[in-house]
Amino acid sequence: MTRRQPALILHGGAGASVPAAQRPLRQQGLERAFAAAWAILQHGGTALDAVVGATVAMENDPEFNAGVGSCLNQDGEVEMDASLMEGTTYRAGAVGAVRHLRNPILVARALMEEGRHVFLVGDGAERFARARGFLPVSREELVTERQLRRWHATRTAGEPGTVGAVALDRAGRVAAATSTGGIFNKHPGRIGDSAVIGAGTYADDTLGAGSATGDGEAIIRATLTRTAVDYLRDGRDPTRAAQAALTLLHRRTHGEAGIVLLDALGRVGYAYNTPAMSLAFLSGDTLVVQV
Ligand code: GLY
């Protein structure tokens, strides 16, 4: 086994600029999530454990639109999507439109580990979760004051906050995870890219891994993460591959999105065509956090 230097890049969503008052808490949230996932990788943990660790940290943080703090649909309900994939054997798990789970990414992982299905939605996903010991949470435990105020006040599209992570571990395995409350004021039952393998999440040890954020419908139509990972062929730099995938997405769909990407060597990259994107990654030994 060739030992590799681990690598990790996280995002906390792409979209409109984050209001100044929210930036410090969001920055701290990204730092905490990065530290949790990096510690896993440094101690020899798997890329899969690292991306799940980062995603759980951000799902538990009300500053992000995932888990606690998810945005509301047009009925004022939370409906969350999440998925993950590991690039060694192409195992994957996803849940869509789930309402009563604190950490949808953990249920997606349980589904992946069980291996029978890849994607469960709605009541079926929640029944699967309860049968595996995940305790249901009430709507009130997930809905924050801020999201409730937005829903009552504006009913318009707003700040970003989908979360995602991609990692490479010492054994050369890559993994990706993505989790979201979806888009604000969406139709009940709508599922976006974050639950769709190849759109919001993709991993392949021979090439790399990606997690996307932004216009879910456009990302699905362009199979954005699969496209970006394919662009890593022939040693293309991850930032250039991410840019090329976004160019294709925009040309074909006029969509706005962001993507984080890493390759099999552990080089990280990202690109977005939105006004802002929240990110955390290492540049040398320095943690770069952008909100
Ligand atoms: N990219 C998140 C969503 O569209 O649901």
Tab-separated table of C-alpha atoms and ligand atoms in Angstrom:
chain	number	residue	atom	x	y	z
A	1	MET	CA	0.000	0.000	0.000
A	2	THR	CA	1.375	3.403	-0.975
A	3	ARG	CA	0.969	5.803	1.931
A	4	ARG	CA	-0.274	9.207	0.940
A	5	GLN	CA	-0.499	12.578	2.561
A	6	PRO	CA	-4.182	13.025	3.464
A	7	ALA	CA	-6.124	15.859	1.850
A	8	LEU	CA	-9.444	17.522	2.587
A	9	ILE	CA	-11.600	20.349	1.306
A	10	LEU	CA	-15.010	21.409	2.682
A	11	HIS	CA	-17.719	23.737	1.511
A	12	GLY	CA	-20.578	25.445	3.311
A	13	GLY	CA	-22.550	26.363	0.200
A	14	ALA	CA	-22.397	28.668	-2.818
A	15	GLY	CA	-24.854	31.441	-3.600
A	16	ALA	CA	-25.520	35.004	-2.469
A	17	SER	CA	-23.010	36.725	-0.197
A	18	VAL	CA	-23.373	35.813	3.463
A	19	PRO	CA	-24.561	38.789	5.568
A	20	ALA	CA	-21.686	40.302	7.582
A	21	ALA	CA	-23.343	39.507	10.915
A	22	GLN	CA	-23.342	35.783	10.113
A	23	ARG	CA	-19.785	35.514	8.857
A	24	PRO	CA	-17.888	34.999	12.134
A	25	LEU	CA	-20.123	32.112	13.235
A	26	ARG	CA	-19.998	30.537	9.805
A	27	GLN	CA	-16.205	30.845	9.766
A	28	GLN	CA	-15.986	29.155	13.164
A	29	GLY	CA	-18.310	26.415	11.936
A	30	LEU	CA	-16.079	25.679	8.957
A	31	GLU	CA	-12.977	25.688	11.173
A	32	ARG	CA	-14.571	23.249	13.630
A	33	ALA	CA	-15.744	20.921	10.866
A	34	PHE	CA	-12.326	21.001	9.217
A	35	ALA	CA	-10.528	20.305	12.515
A	36	ALA	CA	-12.806	17.339	13.259
A	37	ALA	CA	-12.289	15.763	9.832
A	38	TRP	CA	-8.570	16.544	9.689
A	39	ALA	CA	-7.991	14.864	13.063
A	40	ILE	CA	-9.637	11.709	11.685
A	41	LEU	CA	-7.335	11.702	8.647
A	42	GLN	CA	-4.223	12.500	10.705
A	43	HIS	CA	-4.931	9.548	12.994
A	44	GLY	CA	-5.127	7.165	10.052
A	45	GLY	CA	-8.917	7.233	9.702
A	46	THR	CA	-10.640	6.701	6.386
A	47	ALA	CA	-11.643	9.362	3.887
A	48	LEU	CA	-15.223	8.189	4.407
A	49	ASP	CA	-15.048	8.770	8.186
A	50	ALA	CA	-13.522	12.197	7.547
A	51	VAL	CA	-16.201	13.433	5.122
A	52	VAL	CA	-18.939	12.092	7.387
A	53	GLY	CA	-17.310	13.757	10.414
A	54	ALA	CA	-17.134	17.115	8.645
A	55	THR	CA	-20.694	16.843	7.373
A	56	VAL	CA	-22.134	15.878	10.764
A	57	ALA	CA	-20.363	18.869	12.339
A	58	MET	CA	-21.981	21.200	9.806
A	59	GLU	CA	-25.399	19.490	10.029
A	60	ASN	CA	-25.289	20.152	13.791
A	61	ASP	CA	-24.366	23.796	13.251
A	62	PRO	CA	-27.427	26.052	12.816
A	63	GLU	CA	-25.410	28.435	10.610
A	64	PHE	CA	-25.617	26.018	7.675
A	65	ASN	CA	-28.553	24.909	5.582
A	66	ALA	CA	-28.316	21.231	6.548
A	67	GLY	CA	-29.653	19.264	9.535
A	68	VAL	CA	-30.430	21.846	12.247
A	69	GLY	CA	-30.854	25.182	10.439
A	70	SER	CA	-32.279	23.716	7.223
A	71	CYS	CA	-34.383	26.093	5.159
A	72	LEU	CA	-38.129	25.619	4.850
A	73	ASN	CA	-40.202	24.524	1.871
A	74	GLN	CA	-43.311	26.351	0.706
A	75	ASP	CA	-45.406	24.591	3.373
A	76	GLY	CA	-43.002	25.736	6.082
A	77	GLU	CA	-41.616	22.204	6.521
A	78	VAL	CA	-38.038	20.931	6.575
A	79	GLU	CA	-37.172	18.362	3.882
A	80	MET	CA	-33.514	17.390	3.766
A	81	ASP	CA	-31.327	15.551	1.240
A	82	ALA	CA	-27.926	13.913	1.752
A	83	SER	CA	-25.593	11.499	0.001
A	84	LEU	CA	-22.129	10.033	0.224
A	85	MET	CA	-19.861	7.850	-1.871
A	86	GLU	CA	-16.528	6.105	-1.433
A	87	GLY	CA	-14.273	5.715	-4.431
A	88	THR	CA	-12.753	2.283	-3.802
A	89	THR	CA	-15.731	0.014	-4.462
A	90	TYR	CA	-18.210	2.708	-5.592
A	91	ARG	CA	-20.459	2.141	-2.604
A	92	ALA	CA	-22.933	4.963	-2.115
A	93	GLY	CA	-25.927	5.917	0.021
A	94	ALA	CA	-28.496	8.705	-0.229
A	95	VAL	CA	-31.674	9.931	1.434
A	96	GLY	CA	-34.111	12.486	0.043
A	97	ALA	CA	-36.922	14.655	1.440
A	98	VAL	CA	-36.447	13.425	5.013
A	99	ARG	CA	-38.106	15.456	7.772
A	100	HIS	CA	-37.318	13.992	11.162
A	101	LEU	CA	-33.617	13.106	11.108
A	102	ARG	CA	-30.983	15.124	12.919
A	103	ASN	CA	-28.137	13.845	10.738
A	104	PRO	CA	-29.316	12.672	7.314
A	105	ILE	CA	-25.718	11.898	6.283
A	106	LEU	CA	-25.487	9.199	8.990
A	107	VAL	CA	-28.607	7.520	7.642
A	108	ALA	CA	-27.192	7.715	4.100
A	109	ARG	CA	-24.090	6.004	5.450
A	110	ALA	CA	-26.113	3.292	7.194
A	111	LEU	CA	-27.914	2.637	3.916
A	112	MET	CA	-24.598	2.428	2.085
A	113	GLU	CA	-23.148	0.029	4.668
A	114	GLU	CA	-26.203	-2.227	4.430
A	115	GLY	CA	-25.656	-2.415	0.680
A	116	ARG	CA	-29.153	-3.420	-0.457
A	117	HIS	CA	-30.308	-0.016	-1.757
A	118	VAL	CA	-28.558	3.230	-2.656
A	119	PHE	CA	-31.357	5.806	-2.350
A	120	LEU	CA	-34.393	6.009	-0.059
A	121	VAL	CA	-36.800	8.950	0.238
A	122	GLY	CA	-39.452	10.317	2.573
A	123	ASP	CA	-41.281	7.984	4.957
A	124	GLY	CA	-39.410	4.933	3.685
A	125	ALA	CA	-36.069	6.523	4.516
A	126	GLU	CA	-37.327	7.501	7.962
A	127	ARG	CA	-38.641	4.003	8.645
A	128	PHE	CA	-35.240	2.623	7.613
A	129	ALA	CA	-33.568	5.070	10.022
A	130	ARG	CA	-35.822	4.192	12.959
A	131	ALA	CA	-35.264	0.468	12.365
A	132	ARG	CA	-31.485	1.123	12.622
A	133	GLY	CA	-31.818	2.999	15.921
A	134	PHE	CA	-31.794	6.618	14.729
A	135	LEU	CA	-34.117	8.562	17.020
A	136	PRO	CA	-36.649	10.784	15.234
A	137	VAL	CA	-36.471	14.526	15.934
A	138	SER	CA	-39.367	16.965	15.793
A	139	ARG	CA	-39.666	19.785	13.273
A	140	GLU	CA	-39.066	22.228	16.158
A	141	GLU	CA	-35.652	20.707	16.863
A	142	LEU	CA	-34.510	21.410	13.285
A	143	VAL	CA	-36.105	24.789	12.557
A	144	THR	CA	-34.135	27.812	13.732
A	145	GLU	CA	-35.554	31.266	14.481
A	146	ARG	CA	-33.611	32.672	11.538
A	147	GLN	CA	-35.097	30.245	9.008
A	148	LEU	CA	-38.575	30.779	10.425
A	149	ARG	CA	-38.179	34.562	10.118
A	150	ARG	CA	-37.018	34.194	6.512
A	151	TRP	CA	-40.006	32.022	5.699
A	152	HIS	CA	-42.507	34.441	7.239
A	153	ALA	CA	-40.815	37.554	5.876
A	154	THR	CA	-39.530	37.008	2.402
A	155	ARG	CA	-40.353	33.724	0.671
A	156	THR	CA	-37.522	34.520	-1.726
A	157	ALA	CA	-34.317	32.738	-2.570
A	158	GLY	CA	-31.513	33.512	-0.162
A	159	GLU	CA	-28.212	32.725	1.371
A	160	PRO	CA	-26.228	29.569	0.612
A	161	GLY	CA	-25.601	26.838	3.139
A	162	THR	CA	-25.528	23.344	1.646
A	163	VAL	CA	-22.539	21.538	3.147
A	164	GLY	CA	-20.079	19.082	1.654
A	165	ALA	CA	-16.663	17.517	2.029
A	166	VAL	CA	-14.189	15.525	-0.034
A	167	ALA	CA	-11.154	13.733	1.357
A	168	LEU	CA	-8.208	11.499	0.500
A	169	ASP	CA	-6.845	9.232	3.224
A	170	ARG	CA	-3.402	7.727	3.821
A	171	ALA	CA	-4.399	4.544	1.995
A	172	GLY	CA	-5.218	6.500	-1.172
A	173	ARG	CA	-9.002	6.165	-0.803
A	174	VAL	CA	-11.239	9.093	-1.677
A	175	ALA	CA	-14.765	9.875	-0.488
A	176	ALA	CA	-17.340	12.634	-0.839
A	177	ALA	CA	-20.388	13.688	1.206
A	178	THR	CA	-23.060	16.375	0.749
A	179	SER	CA	-26.041	17.417	2.890
A	180	THR	CA	-28.682	20.131	2.580
A	181	GLY	CA	-32.068	21.489	3.509
A	182	GLY	CA	-32.440	22.173	-0.215
A	183	ILE	CA	-33.618	25.435	-1.714
A	184	PHE	CA	-35.763	27.897	0.159
A	185	ASN	CA	-39.511	27.796	-0.544
A	186	LYS	CA	-39.199	24.666	-2.705
A	187	HIS	CA	-42.183	22.526	-3.660
A	188	PRO	CA	-42.864	19.777	-1.120
A	189	GLY	CA	-41.303	16.532	-2.312
A	190	ARG	CA	-38.635	18.269	-4.383
A	191	ILE	CA	-35.268	16.500	-4.182
A	192	GLY	CA	-32.134	18.274	-5.353
A	193	ASP	CA	-28.638	17.330	-6.405
A	194	SER	CA	-27.331	16.759	-2.878
A	195	ALA	CA	-29.096	13.396	-2.779
A	196	VAL	CA	-28.122	12.391	-6.310
A	197	ILE	CA	-24.917	10.434	-6.882
A	198	GLY	CA	-23.024	11.889	-9.850
A	199	ALA	CA	-24.770	15.253	-9.440
A	200	GLY	CA	-24.054	16.521	-5.896
A	201	THR	CA	-21.609	13.806	-4.846
A	202	TYR	CA	-19.127	11.543	-6.613
A	203	ALA	CA	-15.948	9.603	-5.768
A	204	ASP	CA	-13.569	7.369	-7.720
A	205	ASP	CA	-10.179	6.365	-6.256
A	206	THR	CA	-8.553	6.335	-9.678
A	207	LEU	CA	-9.460	9.981	-10.357
A	208	GLY	CA	-10.752	11.910	-7.319
A	209	ALA	CA	-13.912	13.111	-5.600
A	210	GLY	CA	-16.284	16.085	-5.710
A	211	SER	CA	-19.149	17.717	-3.807
A	212	ALA	CA	-21.392	20.369	-5.362
A	213	THR	CA	-23.669	23.165	-4.177
A	214	GLY	CA	-25.972	25.610	-5.919
A	215	ASP	CA	-28.891	25.238	-8.353
A	216	GLY	CA	-29.849	21.625	-7.743
A	217	GLU	CA	-31.878	21.232	-10.909
A	218	ALA	CA	-28.993	22.485	-13.072
A	219	ILE	CA	-26.449	20.353	-11.205
A	220	ILE	CA	-28.547	17.223	-11.774
A	221	ARG	CA	-28.962	17.976	-15.486
A	222	ALA	CA	-25.209	18.499	-15.909
A	223	THR	CA	-24.226	15.568	-13.602
A	224	LEU	CA	-21.777	18.088	-12.234
A	225	THR	CA	-19.568	16.089	-9.862
A	226	ARG	CA	-19.264	13.116	-12.202
A	227	THR	CA	-18.363	15.497	-15.021
A	228	ALA	CA	-15.779	17.309	-12.888
A	229	VAL	CA	-14.194	14.062	-11.685
A	230	ASP	CA	-14.004	12.831	-15.291
A	231	TYR	CA	-12.192	16.056	-16.172
A	232	LEU	CA	-9.410	15.018	-13.771
A	233	ARG	CA	-8.277	12.432	-16.312
A	234	ASP	CA	-4.794	12.997	-17.763
A	235	GLY	CA	-3.655	14.744	-14.598
A	236	ARG	CA	-5.646	17.912	-15.063
A	237	ASP	CA	-5.388	20.259	-12.087
A	238	PRO	CA	-8.535	20.076	-9.860
A	239	THR	CA	-9.191	23.823	-10.032
A	240	ARG	CA	-9.103	23.710	-13.830
A	241	ALA	CA	-11.312	20.610	-13.853
A	242	ALA	CA	-13.801	22.319	-11.517
A	243	GLN	CA	-13.831	25.430	-13.726
A	244	ALA	CA	-14.340	23.352	-16.881
A	245	ALA	CA	-17.272	21.499	-15.297
A	246	LEU	CA	-18.891	24.778	-14.237
A	247	THR	CA	-18.406	26.224	-17.721
A	248	LEU	CA	-20.234	23.226	-19.136
A	249	LEU	CA	-22.985	23.541	-16.521
A	250	HIS	CA	-23.504	27.206	-17.315
A	251	ARG	CA	-23.415	26.701	-21.078
A	252	ARG	CA	-25.952	23.885	-20.972
A	253	THR	CA	-28.276	25.025	-18.163
A	254	HIS	CA	-27.441	28.669	-17.278
A	255	GLY	CA	-27.217	27.366	-13.719
A	256	GLU	CA	-25.178	28.801	-10.862
A	257	ALA	CA	-23.190	26.455	-8.667
A	258	GLY	CA	-19.977	25.732	-6.842
A	259	ILE	CA	-17.886	22.595	-6.508
A	260	VAL	CA	-15.011	21.332	-4.383
A	261	LEU	CA	-12.784	18.704	-5.911
A	262	LEU	CA	-9.665	16.725	-5.093
A	263	ASP	CA	-7.666	14.328	-7.198
A	264	ALA	CA	-6.052	10.983	-6.440
A	265	LEU	CA	-2.775	12.764	-5.589
A	266	GLY	CA	-4.493	14.921	-2.958
A	267	ARG	CA	-4.427	18.185	-4.890
A	268	VAL	CA	-7.528	20.220	-4.003
A	269	GLY	CA	-9.453	22.719	-6.111
A	270	TYR	CA	-12.738	24.536	-6.268
A	271	ALA	CA	-14.726	26.848	-8.528
A	272	TYR	CA	-18.014	28.739	-8.357
A	273	ASN	CA	-19.974	31.067	-10.614
A	274	THR	CA	-22.116	32.468	-7.792
A	275	PRO	CA	-21.330	35.704	-5.907
A	276	ALA	CA	-19.886	33.750	-2.954
A	277	MET	CA	-18.894	30.310	-1.712
A	278	SER	CA	-17.919	29.161	1.789
A	279	LEU	CA	-14.803	26.971	1.806
A	280	ALA	CA	-12.139	25.472	4.052
A	281	PHE	CA	-8.927	23.806	2.852
A	282	LEU	CA	-5.207	23.681	3.594
A	283	SER	CA	-2.734	25.665	1.549
A	284	GLY	CA	0.588	24.189	2.666
A	285	ASP	CA	0.181	24.152	6.451
A	286	THR	CA	-2.198	27.107	6.545
A	287	LEU	CA	-5.930	26.609	6.912
A	288	VAL	CA	-7.727	28.846	4.438
A	289	VAL	CA	-11.326	29.613	5.372
A	290	GLN	CA	-13.484	31.688	3.039
A	291	VAL	CA	-17.038	32.679	3.949
B	1	GLY	N1	-27.841	22.278	-4.131
B	1	GLY	C1	-28.839	22.109	-3.165
B	1	GLY	C2	-30.165	21.936	-3.738
B	1	GLY	O1	-30.442	22.420	-4.839
B	1	GLY	O2	-30.978	21.325	-3.110
